[in-house]
Coordinates of C-alpha atoms and ligand atoms in Angstrom, one line a residue:
M1 CA -16.6 223.6 65.2
F2 CA -15.4 220.5 63.6
N3 CA -17.7 218.3 61.7
V4 CA -17.9 214.8 63.4
R5 CA -16.6 212.2 61.0
Q6 CA -17.4 208.9 63.0
A7 CA -20.9 207.3 63.6
V8 CA -21.9 204.5 65.8
I9 CA -25.1 202.6 64.9
L10 CA -26.7 200.3 67.6
G11 CA -28.1 197.4 65.7
A12 CA -28.0 194.4 68.0
G13 CA -31.6 194.3 69.1
L14 CA -34.0 191.4 68.6
G15 CA -36.9 193.4 67.4
A16 CA -39.2 191.2 69.4
R17 CA -42.4 193.2 68.8
L18 CA -41.9 192.8 65.1
R19 CA -41.0 189.2 65.0
G20 CA -43.7 188.2 62.3
T21 CA -42.8 191.0 59.8
L22 CA -39.0 190.7 60.3
D23 CA -38.7 187.2 59.2
D24 CA -35.2 186.6 60.6
R25 CA -33.8 190.0 59.8
P26 CA -32.6 192.8 62.1
K27 CA -34.9 195.8 62.4
G28 CA -32.4 197.9 60.3
F29 CA -33.3 195.8 57.3
L30 CA -36.9 196.8 57.2
K31 CA -37.6 198.4 53.8
L32 CA -39.8 201.3 53.2
G33 CA -38.2 202.6 50.0
N34 CA -36.0 200.5 47.7
R35 CA -33.2 200.1 50.4
P36 CA -33.2 198.9 53.9
I37 CA -33.7 201.7 56.4
V38 CA -30.3 201.3 57.8
E39 CA -28.8 201.8 54.3
E40 CA -30.7 204.9 53.9
S41 CA -29.4 206.0 57.3
I42 CA -25.9 205.2 56.1
A43 CA -26.3 207.2 53.0
K44 CA -27.4 210.3 55.0
L45 CA -24.5 209.9 57.3
V46 CA -22.1 209.9 54.3
R47 CA -23.7 212.9 53.1
T48 CA -23.2 214.8 56.2
G49 CA -19.5 214.0 56.1
I50 CA -19.3 210.8 58.2
T51 CA -16.4 208.7 56.9
D52 CA -16.3 205.9 59.5
I53 CA -19.4 204.0 60.6
V54 CA -19.2 201.3 63.4
I55 CA -22.3 199.1 63.7
V56 CA -22.7 197.1 66.9
T57 CA -24.5 193.9 65.8
G58 CA -26.3 191.1 67.6
Y59 CA -29.4 189.5 66.2
C60 CA -28.8 188.2 62.7
H61 CA -25.5 190.0 62.5
Q62 CA -24.5 188.5 59.2
F63 CA -26.9 191.1 57.5
Y64 CA -24.7 193.9 58.9
D65 CA -21.5 192.0 58.2
Q66 CA -22.5 192.0 54.5
L67 CA -22.9 195.8 54.6
S68 CA -19.4 196.1 55.8
E69 CA -18.2 194.2 52.9
K70 CA -20.2 196.3 50.5
Y71 CA -19.1 199.6 52.1
P72 CA -15.5 200.0 53.2
F73 CA -16.5 202.9 55.6
V74 CA -18.7 200.5 57.6
R75 CA -17.3 198.2 60.3
T76 CA -19.2 195.8 62.4
I77 CA -18.6 194.7 66.0
L78 CA -20.5 191.9 67.5
N79 CA -22.2 192.0 71.0
P80 CA -22.4 188.4 71.7
D81 CA -24.7 188.9 74.7
F82 CA -27.2 191.0 72.7
A83 CA -30.2 188.8 73.7
T84 CA -29.8 189.4 77.4
T85 CA -28.3 192.8 77.7
G86 CA -29.3 196.5 77.3
S87 CA -28.0 198.9 74.7
M88 CA -25.1 200.3 76.9
L89 CA -23.4 197.0 76.7
S90 CA -23.5 197.3 72.9
L91 CA -22.2 200.8 73.0
Y92 CA -19.4 199.7 75.4
T93 CA -18.5 196.9 73.0
A94 CA -17.8 199.6 70.4
S95 CA -15.0 201.2 72.6
Q96 CA -12.0 199.7 70.6
S97 CA -13.2 201.2 67.5
V98 CA -14.3 204.7 68.7
N99 CA -11.5 207.0 68.4
S100 CA -13.1 210.5 68.1
D101 CA -16.3 212.4 68.7
F102 CA -19.2 210.5 67.1
L103 CA -22.8 210.5 66.1
L104 CA -24.7 207.8 67.9
L105 CA -27.8 206.4 66.3
E106 CA -30.2 203.6 66.6
S107 CA -30.7 201.2 63.6
D108 CA -34.5 201.3 63.5
L109 CA -34.9 205.0 62.9
V110 CA -36.3 206.7 59.9
Y111 CA -35.5 210.3 59.9
E112 CA -35.0 213.5 57.8
Y113 CA -31.5 214.5 56.8
N114 CA -32.0 217.8 58.9
A115 CA -31.6 215.7 62.0
L116 CA -28.0 215.0 61.2
Q117 CA -27.2 218.5 60.1
A118 CA -28.7 220.0 63.3
L119 CA -26.3 218.0 65.3
Q120 CA -23.2 218.6 63.0
H121 CA -23.9 222.4 63.3
F122 CA -24.6 222.4 67.0
P123 CA -21.9 224.5 68.7
M124 CA -21.3 222.2 71.7
D125 CA -19.6 218.7 71.7
N126 CA -22.4 216.9 73.4
C127 CA -25.9 217.1 72.1
I128 CA -29.0 214.9 72.3
L129 CA -31.6 215.5 69.6
L130 CA -35.2 216.0 70.7
S131 CA -38.4 216.5 68.9
G132 CA -41.8 217.8 69.8
K133 CA -44.7 215.6 70.5
T134 CA -45.0 212.4 68.4
G135 CA -47.7 210.4 70.2
A136 CA -45.6 207.2 69.4
G137 CA -47.0 205.4 72.4
D138 CA -43.5 204.5 73.9
E139 CA -41.9 208.0 74.0
V140 CA -38.9 208.7 76.1
Y141 CA -39.3 212.2 77.7
V142 CA -36.3 214.2 78.3
G143 CA -36.1 216.5 81.3
V144 CA -33.8 219.6 81.0
S145 CA -32.5 222.4 83.3
D146 CA -31.3 225.6 81.5
D147 CA -29.4 224.2 78.4
R148 CA -28.6 220.8 79.8
V149 CA -30.2 217.4 80.0
V150 CA -30.9 216.2 83.5
N151 CA -33.1 213.1 83.2
M152 CA -35.2 210.9 80.9
S153 CA -38.2 208.8 81.5
K154 CA -41.0 207.0 79.8
R155 CA -43.3 208.5 82.4
R156 CA -44.2 212.0 81.6
D157 CA -44.7 212.6 85.4
D158 CA -41.1 212.1 86.2
I159 CA -40.2 215.1 84.3
K160 CA -40.1 218.6 85.8
C161 CA -39.1 220.6 82.8
L162 CA -39.8 219.0 79.5
G163 CA -37.1 219.5 76.8
G164 CA -38.8 217.2 74.3
E165 CA -38.9 213.6 73.3
L166 CA -35.7 211.5 72.6
V167 CA -35.2 210.8 68.8
G168 CA -32.3 208.4 69.3
I169 CA -29.6 210.4 67.4
S170 CA -27.0 212.1 69.6
K171 CA -23.6 213.7 69.1
I172 CA -21.2 212.4 71.8
S173 CA -17.7 213.6 72.5
L174 CA -14.9 211.2 73.2
E175 CA -14.7 212.8 76.7
L176 CA -18.3 211.9 77.4
Y177 CA -17.9 208.5 75.9
K178 CA -14.9 207.8 78.2
H179 CA -17.1 208.7 81.2
M180 CA -19.8 206.4 80.0
T181 CA -17.5 203.5 79.4
D182 CA -16.0 204.0 82.9
L183 CA -19.4 203.8 84.4
A184 CA -20.8 200.9 82.3
P185 CA -19.2 197.8 83.7
E186 CA -20.4 198.3 87.2
K187 CA -23.8 199.5 86.2
C188 CA -24.3 196.7 83.8
K189 CA -23.4 194.2 86.5
H190 CA -26.3 195.5 88.7
N191 CA -28.8 195.9 85.9
S192 CA -28.4 193.7 82.8
Q193 CA -30.9 195.9 81.1
Y194 CA -28.8 199.1 81.4
Q195 CA -29.6 201.3 78.4
Y196 CA -27.4 203.9 76.9
E197 CA -29.9 206.6 77.7
D198 CA -29.6 205.7 81.5
C199 CA -25.8 206.0 81.1
L200 CA -26.2 209.3 79.4
V201 CA -28.1 210.6 82.5
D202 CA -25.7 209.1 85.0
A203 CA -22.7 210.7 83.0
S204 CA -24.4 214.1 82.7
D205 CA -23.4 214.8 86.5
N206 CA -19.9 215.0 85.2
V207 CA -20.1 216.2 81.7
A208 CA -22.5 218.8 80.3
I209 CA -24.9 217.3 77.8
H210 CA -26.8 219.7 75.8
Y211 CA -29.9 219.2 73.7
Q212 CA -31.4 220.5 70.5
C213 CA -35.1 220.2 70.0
I214 CA -36.5 220.4 66.6
D215 CA -40.3 220.8 67.1
N216 CA -41.7 219.2 63.9
L217 CA -38.8 216.9 62.9
A218 CA -39.9 214.0 60.6
W219 CA -38.8 210.8 62.3
I220 CA -40.0 207.6 63.8
E221 CA -38.5 204.7 65.6
I222 CA -39.9 201.3 64.4
D223 CA -40.7 199.0 67.3
D224 CA -43.9 197.5 66.4
E225 CA -46.5 196.9 63.6
N226 CA -48.3 200.3 64.5
H227 CA -45.0 202.2 64.1
L228 CA -44.3 200.4 60.8
N229 CA -47.7 201.4 59.4
K230 CA -47.3 205.0 60.5
A231 CA -43.8 205.0 58.9
R232 CA -45.1 203.7 55.7
E233 CA -48.0 205.8 55.4
K234 CA -47.0 209.1 56.9
I235 CA -43.4 209.6 58.1
Y236 CA -41.4 208.0 55.2
P237 CA -43.2 210.0 52.5
L238 CA -42.6 213.2 54.6
V239 CA -39.0 212.3 55.0
E240 CA -38.5 211.8 51.4
Q241 CA -40.2 215.1 50.5
R242 CA -38.2 217.1 53.0
D243 CA -34.8 215.5 52.1
S244 CA -35.5 216.2 48.4
E245 CA -36.0 219.8 49.2
I246 CA -32.7 220.4 51.0
I247 CA -30.5 222.9 49.4
I248 CA -27.0 222.9 50.3
S249 CA -26.2 226.3 51.7
K250 CA -24.3 227.6 48.7
R251 CA -26.0 226.4 45.5
V252 CA -23.3 225.8 42.9
E253 CA -24.5 226.2 39.3
R254 CA -24.5 223.0 37.4
H255 CA -22.3 222.6 34.4
V256 CA -22.2 219.3 32.6
L257 CA -18.7 218.5 31.5
L258 CA -18.4 216.3 28.5
N259 CA -14.6 216.8 28.2
P260 CA -12.7 213.7 29.2
G261 CA -11.8 214.9 32.6
P262 CA -11.8 216.7 35.0
A263 CA -15.4 215.3 35.2
T264 CA -18.5 216.7 36.7
T265 CA -18.6 216.2 40.5
T266 CA -21.5 216.1 43.0
D267 CA -22.2 218.9 45.2
T268 CA -21.4 216.8 48.2
V269 CA -17.9 216.2 46.7
K270 CA -17.6 220.1 46.1
H271 CA -18.7 220.7 49.7
A272 CA -16.4 218.1 51.2
M273 CA -13.6 220.5 50.6
V274 CA -14.9 223.0 53.1
V275 CA -13.2 221.6 56.2
N276 CA -11.4 222.9 59.2
D277 CA -7.8 223.8 58.6
I278 CA -5.6 221.0 59.6
C279 CA -1.9 220.3 59.6
P280 CA -1.4 217.4 57.4
R281 CA 1.3 216.0 59.7
E282 CA -1.5 215.3 62.3
K283 CA -2.4 211.7 62.9
E284 CA -5.9 212.5 62.0
F285 CA -4.8 213.5 58.5
G286 CA -2.6 210.4 58.2
D287 CA -5.6 208.3 59.0
L288 CA -7.6 209.9 56.2
V289 CA -4.7 209.3 53.8
E290 CA -4.4 205.7 54.9
G291 CA -8.1 205.1 54.6
I292 CA -8.1 206.5 51.1
R293 CA -5.0 204.5 50.1
Q294 CA -6.8 201.3 51.1
D295 CA -10.0 202.2 49.2
L296 CA -8.1 203.2 46.1
V297 CA -6.7 199.7 46.0
R298 CA -10.1 198.3 46.8
V299 CA -11.7 199.8 43.8
V300 CA -9.4 197.5 41.7
H301 CA -9.8 194.5 44.0
G302 CA -6.1 194.5 45.1
A303 CA -6.4 194.4 48.8
G304 CA -3.5 192.9 50.6
V305 CA -1.2 192.6 47.6
Y306 CA -1.1 196.1 46.3
E307 CA -0.2 199.6 47.8
A308 CA -1.4 203.0 46.6
V309 CA 1.1 205.8 46.5
L310 CA -0.3 209.3 46.1
F311 CA 1.0 212.4 44.5
A312 CA -0.1 216.0 44.4
S313 CA -0.1 216.4 40.6
S314 CA -2.3 215.8 37.6
G315 CA -2.6 212.4 36.2
T316 CA 0.6 212.7 34.2
G317 CA 2.5 213.1 37.5
A318 CA 1.7 209.6 38.5
V319 CA 2.7 208.2 35.0
E320 CA 6.0 210.1 35.3
A321 CA 6.5 208.9 38.9
C322 CA 5.9 205.3 37.8
L323 CA 8.1 205.2 34.7
S324 CA 10.9 207.1 36.3
S325 CA 11.1 204.9 39.4
V326 CA 10.6 201.3 38.3
V327 CA 12.7 200.7 35.2
P328 CA 16.2 199.6 36.1
H329 CA 19.0 201.7 34.6
D330 CA 20.2 198.9 32.4
K331 CA 16.8 197.9 31.1
A332 CA 14.2 199.2 28.6
V333 CA 10.4 199.6 28.5
L334 CA 8.2 198.6 25.6
I335 CA 5.7 201.3 25.1
I336 CA 2.5 200.7 23.2
S337 CA 1.0 203.8 21.7
N338 CA -2.2 204.3 19.8
G339 CA -2.9 207.7 21.2
A340 CA -1.6 210.9 22.8
Y341 CA -1.2 209.2 26.2
G342 CA 0.8 206.4 24.8
K343 CA 3.0 209.0 23.1
R344 CA 3.2 210.9 26.3
M345 CA 4.8 207.9 28.1
Q346 CA 7.5 207.8 25.5
Q347 CA 8.1 211.6 25.9
I348 CA 8.5 211.0 29.7
C349 CA 11.1 208.4 29.0
D350 CA 12.9 210.8 26.7
G351 CA 12.9 213.3 29.3
Y352 CA 14.7 211.0 31.7
G353 CA 16.8 209.2 29.3
I354 CA 15.1 205.9 29.9
S355 CA 15.6 203.4 27.1
H356 CA 12.3 202.6 25.5
I357 CA 11.2 200.5 22.5
D358 CA 8.0 201.9 20.9
Y359 CA 5.3 200.0 19.2
N360 CA 3.4 202.9 17.4
I361 CA -0.1 202.3 15.9
D362 CA -2.2 204.8 14.1
W363 CA -4.4 206.7 16.6
G364 CA -7.8 205.1 16.5
K365 CA -6.6 201.6 15.6
P366 CA -6.5 198.6 18.0
V367 CA -3.3 197.0 19.3
D368 CA -2.2 193.8 17.6
C369 CA -1.3 191.4 20.5
N370 CA 0.7 189.2 18.2
Q371 CA 2.9 192.1 17.3
V372 CA 3.4 192.7 21.1
A373 CA 4.5 189.1 21.5
A374 CA 6.9 189.6 18.5
L375 CA 8.6 192.5 20.1
L376 CA 8.9 190.9 23.5
E377 CA 10.5 188.0 21.8
Q378 CA 12.9 190.1 19.7
Y379 CA 14.0 192.3 22.7
Q380 CA 13.7 189.8 25.5
Q381 CA 17.2 190.5 27.0
D382 CA 16.5 194.2 27.2
I383 CA 13.0 194.8 28.3
S384 CA 12.0 194.8 31.9
H385 CA 8.6 196.5 31.5
I386 CA 5.8 196.9 29.1
A387 CA 3.6 200.1 29.3
L388 CA 0.3 200.9 27.8
V389 CA -2.8 202.9 28.1
H390 CA -6.0 201.0 29.2
H391 CA -8.6 203.4 27.9
E392 CA -6.8 205.6 25.3
T393 CA -8.7 208.8 25.8
T394 CA -7.4 210.4 22.6
V395 CA -9.9 208.4 20.7
G396 CA -12.0 206.4 23.1
I397 CA -10.4 203.0 22.3
L398 CA -10.1 200.3 25.0
N399 CA -7.0 198.2 25.0
D400 CA -6.9 194.6 25.9
I401 CA -4.8 194.9 29.1
T402 CA -5.5 191.2 30.2
T403 CA -4.3 189.5 27.0
I404 CA -1.2 191.8 26.7
S405 CA -0.4 191.2 30.5
R406 CA -0.6 187.4 30.0
T407 CA 1.8 187.8 27.0
A408 CA 4.1 189.9 29.1
A409 CA 4.1 187.3 31.9
R410 CA 5.4 184.6 29.5
F411 CA 8.5 186.7 29.1
G412 CA 8.8 187.7 32.7
V413 CA 8.1 191.3 32.0
E414 CA 6.1 193.6 34.4
V415 CA 3.1 195.6 33.3
I416 CA 2.5 199.3 33.7
V417 CA -1.1 200.4 32.9
D418 CA -2.2 204.0 32.5
A419 CA -5.9 203.5 33.6
M420 CA -6.5 207.3 34.1
S421 CA -9.8 207.3 32.3
S422 CA -11.1 203.8 33.0
Y423 CA -10.2 203.5 36.7
A424 CA -13.6 203.3 38.7
G425 CA -15.6 203.6 35.4
I426 CA -14.9 200.1 33.9
P427 CA -14.3 197.3 36.4
I428 CA -10.6 196.2 36.8
D429 CA -9.4 193.3 38.6
I430 CA -5.8 194.2 39.0
K431 CA -4.7 190.8 40.4
D432 CA -6.4 188.8 37.7
S433 CA -5.2 191.2 34.9
G434 CA -1.6 190.6 36.0
I435 CA -0.9 194.4 36.4
H436 CA 2.2 195.5 38.4
Y437 CA 1.6 199.3 38.4
L438 CA -1.7 201.1 37.5
T439 CA -1.8 204.9 37.3
A440 CA -4.9 207.0 37.6
S441 CA -6.2 210.3 39.0
A442 CA -8.9 211.7 41.2
N443 CA -10.7 213.7 38.8
K444 CA -12.0 211.2 36.1
C445 CA -14.3 208.2 36.8
I446 CA -13.8 208.4 40.5
Q447 CA -15.4 211.7 40.4
G448 CA -13.1 213.6 42.8
M449 CA -11.3 216.9 42.3
A450 CA -8.3 217.5 39.9
G451 CA -4.9 217.7 41.4
L452 CA -4.3 214.3 43.0
S453 CA -2.8 211.3 41.2
F454 CA -1.8 207.9 42.4
V455 CA 0.0 204.7 41.4
I456 CA -1.4 201.4 42.7
C457 CA 1.7 199.1 42.9
K458 CA 2.1 195.5 43.5
K459 CA 3.9 195.5 46.8
E460 CA 6.4 192.9 45.9
S461 CA 7.5 194.8 42.8
L462 CA 7.5 198.2 44.5
E463 CA 9.8 196.9 47.2
K464 CA 12.3 195.7 44.7
T465 CA 12.5 199.2 43.2
K466 CA 14.4 200.5 46.3
E467 CA 17.6 199.1 44.8
I468 CA 17.2 201.4 41.6
K469 CA 19.3 204.6 42.1
P470 CA 16.6 207.4 42.0
R471 CA 16.4 209.5 38.8
N472 CA 14.4 212.2 40.5
F473 CA 13.4 213.4 44.0
Y474 CA 9.8 214.6 44.4
F475 CA 8.3 211.8 42.1
N476 CA 10.3 208.9 43.4
L477 CA 7.7 206.2 44.0
Y478 CA 9.5 204.1 46.4
Q479 CA 10.6 207.2 48.6
N480 CA 7.1 208.4 48.7
Y481 CA 5.8 205.1 49.7
F482 CA 8.4 204.4 52.3
F483 CA 8.0 207.8 53.9
F484 CA 4.3 207.4 54.3
T485 CA 4.4 203.9 55.5
Q486 CA 7.1 204.8 58.1
K487 CA 5.8 208.1 59.4
H488 CA 2.0 208.0 58.5
E489 CA 2.6 211.3 56.9
M490 CA 2.9 212.3 53.2
Q491 CA 6.5 213.0 52.4
F492 CA 5.7 216.6 51.0
T493 CA 2.7 218.9 51.7
P494 CA -0.4 217.4 50.2
P495 CA -3.4 219.3 48.8
V496 CA -5.3 218.8 52.0
Q497 CA -8.9 219.8 50.8
L498 CA -8.6 217.5 47.8
F499 CA -8.0 214.5 50.0
Y500 CA -11.5 215.3 51.7
A501 CA -13.0 215.5 48.3
L502 CA -11.5 212.2 47.2
R503 CA -12.7 210.6 50.5
Q504 CA -16.2 211.7 49.7
A505 CA -15.9 210.6 46.2
L506 CA -14.7 207.2 47.1
N507 CA -17.7 206.8 49.5
E508 CA -20.1 207.8 46.9
Y509 CA -18.5 205.3 44.6
F510 CA -19.0 202.5 47.0
L511 CA -22.5 203.7 47.8
E512 CA -23.2 203.6 44.0
T513 CA -21.4 200.3 43.7
E514 CA -19.0 199.2 40.9
K515 CA -21.8 197.6 38.9
N516 CA -24.2 200.5 39.0
R517 CA -21.4 202.9 38.1
E518 CA -20.4 200.9 35.0
K519 CA -24.1 200.6 34.2
R520 CA -24.8 204.3 34.5
Y521 CA -21.9 205.2 32.3
A522 CA -22.7 202.4 29.7
E523 CA -26.4 203.7 29.6
M524 CA -25.2 207.3 29.0
Y525 CA -23.0 206.0 26.2
E526 CA -25.9 204.2 24.5
V527 CA -28.2 207.2 24.7
L528 CA -25.3 209.4 23.3
K529 CA -24.4 207.0 20.5
K530 CA -28.2 206.6 19.4
G531 CA -28.6 210.3 19.5
L532 CA -25.6 211.1 17.5
Q533 CA -26.3 208.4 14.9
M534 CA -29.9 209.7 14.5
L535 CA -28.5 213.2 13.9
G536 CA -26.1 211.6 11.3
F537 CA -22.7 211.9 12.9
R538 CA -20.1 209.1 12.3
F539 CA -17.6 207.7 14.8
L540 CA -13.9 207.2 14.6
V541 CA -13.4 204.0 16.4
E542 CA -14.8 200.6 15.2
K543 CA -17.7 199.6 17.6
K544 CA -16.1 196.6 19.1
Y545 CA -13.0 198.5 20.3
R546 CA -14.9 201.4 22.1
A547 CA -14.6 201.8 25.8
K548 CA -17.9 203.5 26.0
I549 CA -16.7 206.2 28.0
L550 CA -15.5 208.6 25.4
T551 CA -16.7 209.0 21.9
A552 CA -14.6 210.5 19.1
I553 CA -16.8 211.9 16.4
I554 CA -15.7 212.6 12.9
E555 CA -16.0 216.3 12.2
P556 CA -18.5 217.1 9.5
E557 CA -17.2 218.3 6.2
D558 CA -19.9 220.9 5.7
E559 CA -18.5 224.4 5.5
N560 CA -21.2 225.7 8.0
Y561 CA -19.5 223.5 10.7
C562 CA -17.1 225.2 13.0
F563 CA -16.1 223.5 16.2
T564 CA -15.4 226.7 18.2
E565 CA -18.8 228.1 17.4
M566 CA -20.7 224.8 18.2
H567 CA -18.6 224.7 21.5
D568 CA -19.6 228.3 22.5
F569 CA -23.3 227.5 21.6
L570 CA -23.3 224.6 23.9
Y571 CA -21.1 226.1 26.6
K572 CA -23.6 228.9 27.0
R573 CA -26.2 226.2 27.6
G574 CA -24.2 224.6 30.4
F575 CA -22.4 221.7 28.4
T576 CA -18.7 221.7 27.7
I577 CA -17.5 219.8 24.7
Y578 CA -13.9 219.0 23.7
P579 CA -11.8 219.1 20.6
G580 CA -10.1 216.0 19.1
K581 CA -6.3 215.6 18.6
G582 CA -3.9 213.8 16.3
A583 CA -6.2 211.0 15.1
I584 CA -6.2 209.6 11.6
Q585 CA -9.4 211.8 10.9
N586 CA -10.4 215.1 12.4
T587 CA -12.7 214.6 15.3
F588 CA -14.2 216.3 18.3
R589 CA -14.9 214.3 21.5
L590 CA -17.6 213.7 24.0
A591 CA -16.9 211.9 27.4
N592 CA -19.7 210.4 29.4
M593 CA -17.9 210.2 32.7
G594 CA -18.6 212.0 36.0
A595 CA -21.6 212.7 38.1
I596 CA -24.0 213.0 35.2
T597 CA -26.9 210.9 34.0
K598 CA -28.5 209.8 30.8
H599 CA -30.9 212.7 31.2
D600 CA -28.1 215.1 31.0
I601 CA -27.2 213.4 27.7
T602 CA -30.6 213.7 26.4
K603 CA -30.7 217.3 27.2
F604 CA -27.4 217.8 25.6
L605 CA -28.5 216.0 22.3
G606 CA -31.5 218.4 22.2
H607 CA -29.1 221.5 22.2
L608 CA -26.8 219.8 19.7
E609 CA -29.8 219.2 17.4
E610 CA -30.9 222.7 17.7
Y611 CA -27.5 223.9 16.7
V612 CA -27.1 221.5 13.7
V613 CA -30.6 222.6 12.5
K614 CA -29.9 226.2 13.0
K615 CA -26.7 226.2 11.2
D616 CA -28.0 223.9 8.5
I617 CA -25.1 221.6 8.8
K618 CA -25.3 218.6 6.4
L619 CA -24.2 215.4 8.2
N620 CA -23.2 212.5 5.9
Ligands
PLP1 C1 -6.4 212.3 31.6 C2 -5.4 211.3 31.1 C3 -4.0 211.3 31.6 C4 -3.5 212.5 32.5 O1 -3.8 213.7 32.1 P1 -3.5 215.0 33.1 O2 -4.0 216.1 32.3 O3 -2.1 215.0 33.6 O4 -4.4 214.7 34.3 C5 -3.2 210.4 31.3 N1 -3.6 209.3 30.5 C6 -4.8 209.2 30.2 C7 -5.2 208.0 29.5 C8 -5.9 210.1 30.4 O5 -7.0 210.0 30.0

């Protein structure tokens, strides 16, 4: 059984019985916790693997439209006749956007996560979720015969064999939906208040509709003040409690990775990889890749002007693809290096015989922008590109891409930025920063799995590279781009499951929001910095140049200190730390990226202190 990936939320209603409380908001924007109930519903949908949410709007639709700006996996469709029509016309309005089986929900529902899991796991395509007795006052009773739904009514007497009460969450196959949309126009003409429940019953003559009844499901639909009070006092706390107790079927032991990538992932990202087998040349997979491509660009605010090209490789693959594909044969690239990743770009160019001019700086020291300008001036005839690392992960230094790009622009030179360990951790406005190519990978601040990398390319620049005779085959940027955009398929077999993980990771990024991700990382850094300082550790990079995502710590000179031993001590306690490399002083490194919190950092500092005290290590 495939997991359903699309959801339709009916959110057009007026909420007439709650007018005073609503105050010109749709019902979905009622708040019981710290987010509107519809956003809580969206978060649950994402958690159950939904990647495309269509909301049919009407009353005060601008509220929902704002959600679709915030969450790329949310789209809205307006039912302009919402005030005078029933819910079936709203569902009908969604037909241009429905392209697969979907979960259908009402916007004013508060429900426990189990409701969605029950439908996702139900072995048949069509399933209506029912519950035991609620005493809500306006229940819809569902009549069943054997394992099928046969009728629904607000009057208990109309029902011969009661299956349960309608919750308002259903799993609908595309086939059933087609039947419903065939029936709808004629029915709506005769009855302007034709509801989707009526239509389900009408369609059940032709298509088998099953049901799943969860007797003590925690849920409520909020139609009036009584419901709202009951939701506040009873149902919502119960939902919160039950949701917090959910254990994903196979618990994965939690390890906190403080190495600079791959980073710690959420359990939901891990579980997103368990999917049905699929041929990646199917349209369904092409759609997944296309959605990911768009959202990768969206993370750096480049929509419309930039294109993402994906590779099955670690991050270095994207850097190699970019450098080998964009520098013309008769030109050179100026490479700024203040760490191992700057040096790596020089090594890639050596491998391909690409001319490069190097500006090498001691590892741990900042870039001198005047020096960059002087080199561009000196070599202006030869240089077509400048390449640099945004967050140099070797030492944790943040290089000033904007100033350097502006300088490059003065000389008509294009800019390549390796943003591997800053992408999705530090906000980047790719247009504003004047970047032509940005490389990153799935396993750092975006919090997906290792094995996928990508280049975000200014479309105009990328198009021009088709004139450059390819230096390679698998890693040619333009060829990969051209193939996908022509055929809606990756050129070579992609790591299928990693794409599903990245899809989930992107959704979780947008759910958290750019601002809050940056904030969470920065808070972790502050806690880490303070804790290390209190213990007496010293830092390699001057404060004002730190990216706040990785900290390079100068190794103590005390003879009791041994990195490997400290590593093993911490590793046993669930924390992975990382050695340093090549900097002007010996260091070890701690990254604060990934699905971790400041509480993890505090716990880590406790163990570190325990170790330092136990070994009696003198810190300067
Ligand atoms: C992690 C990283 C890379 C890529 O490393 P891979 O091991 O190939 O994934 C490149 N540049 C920077 C700045 C990095 O942090």
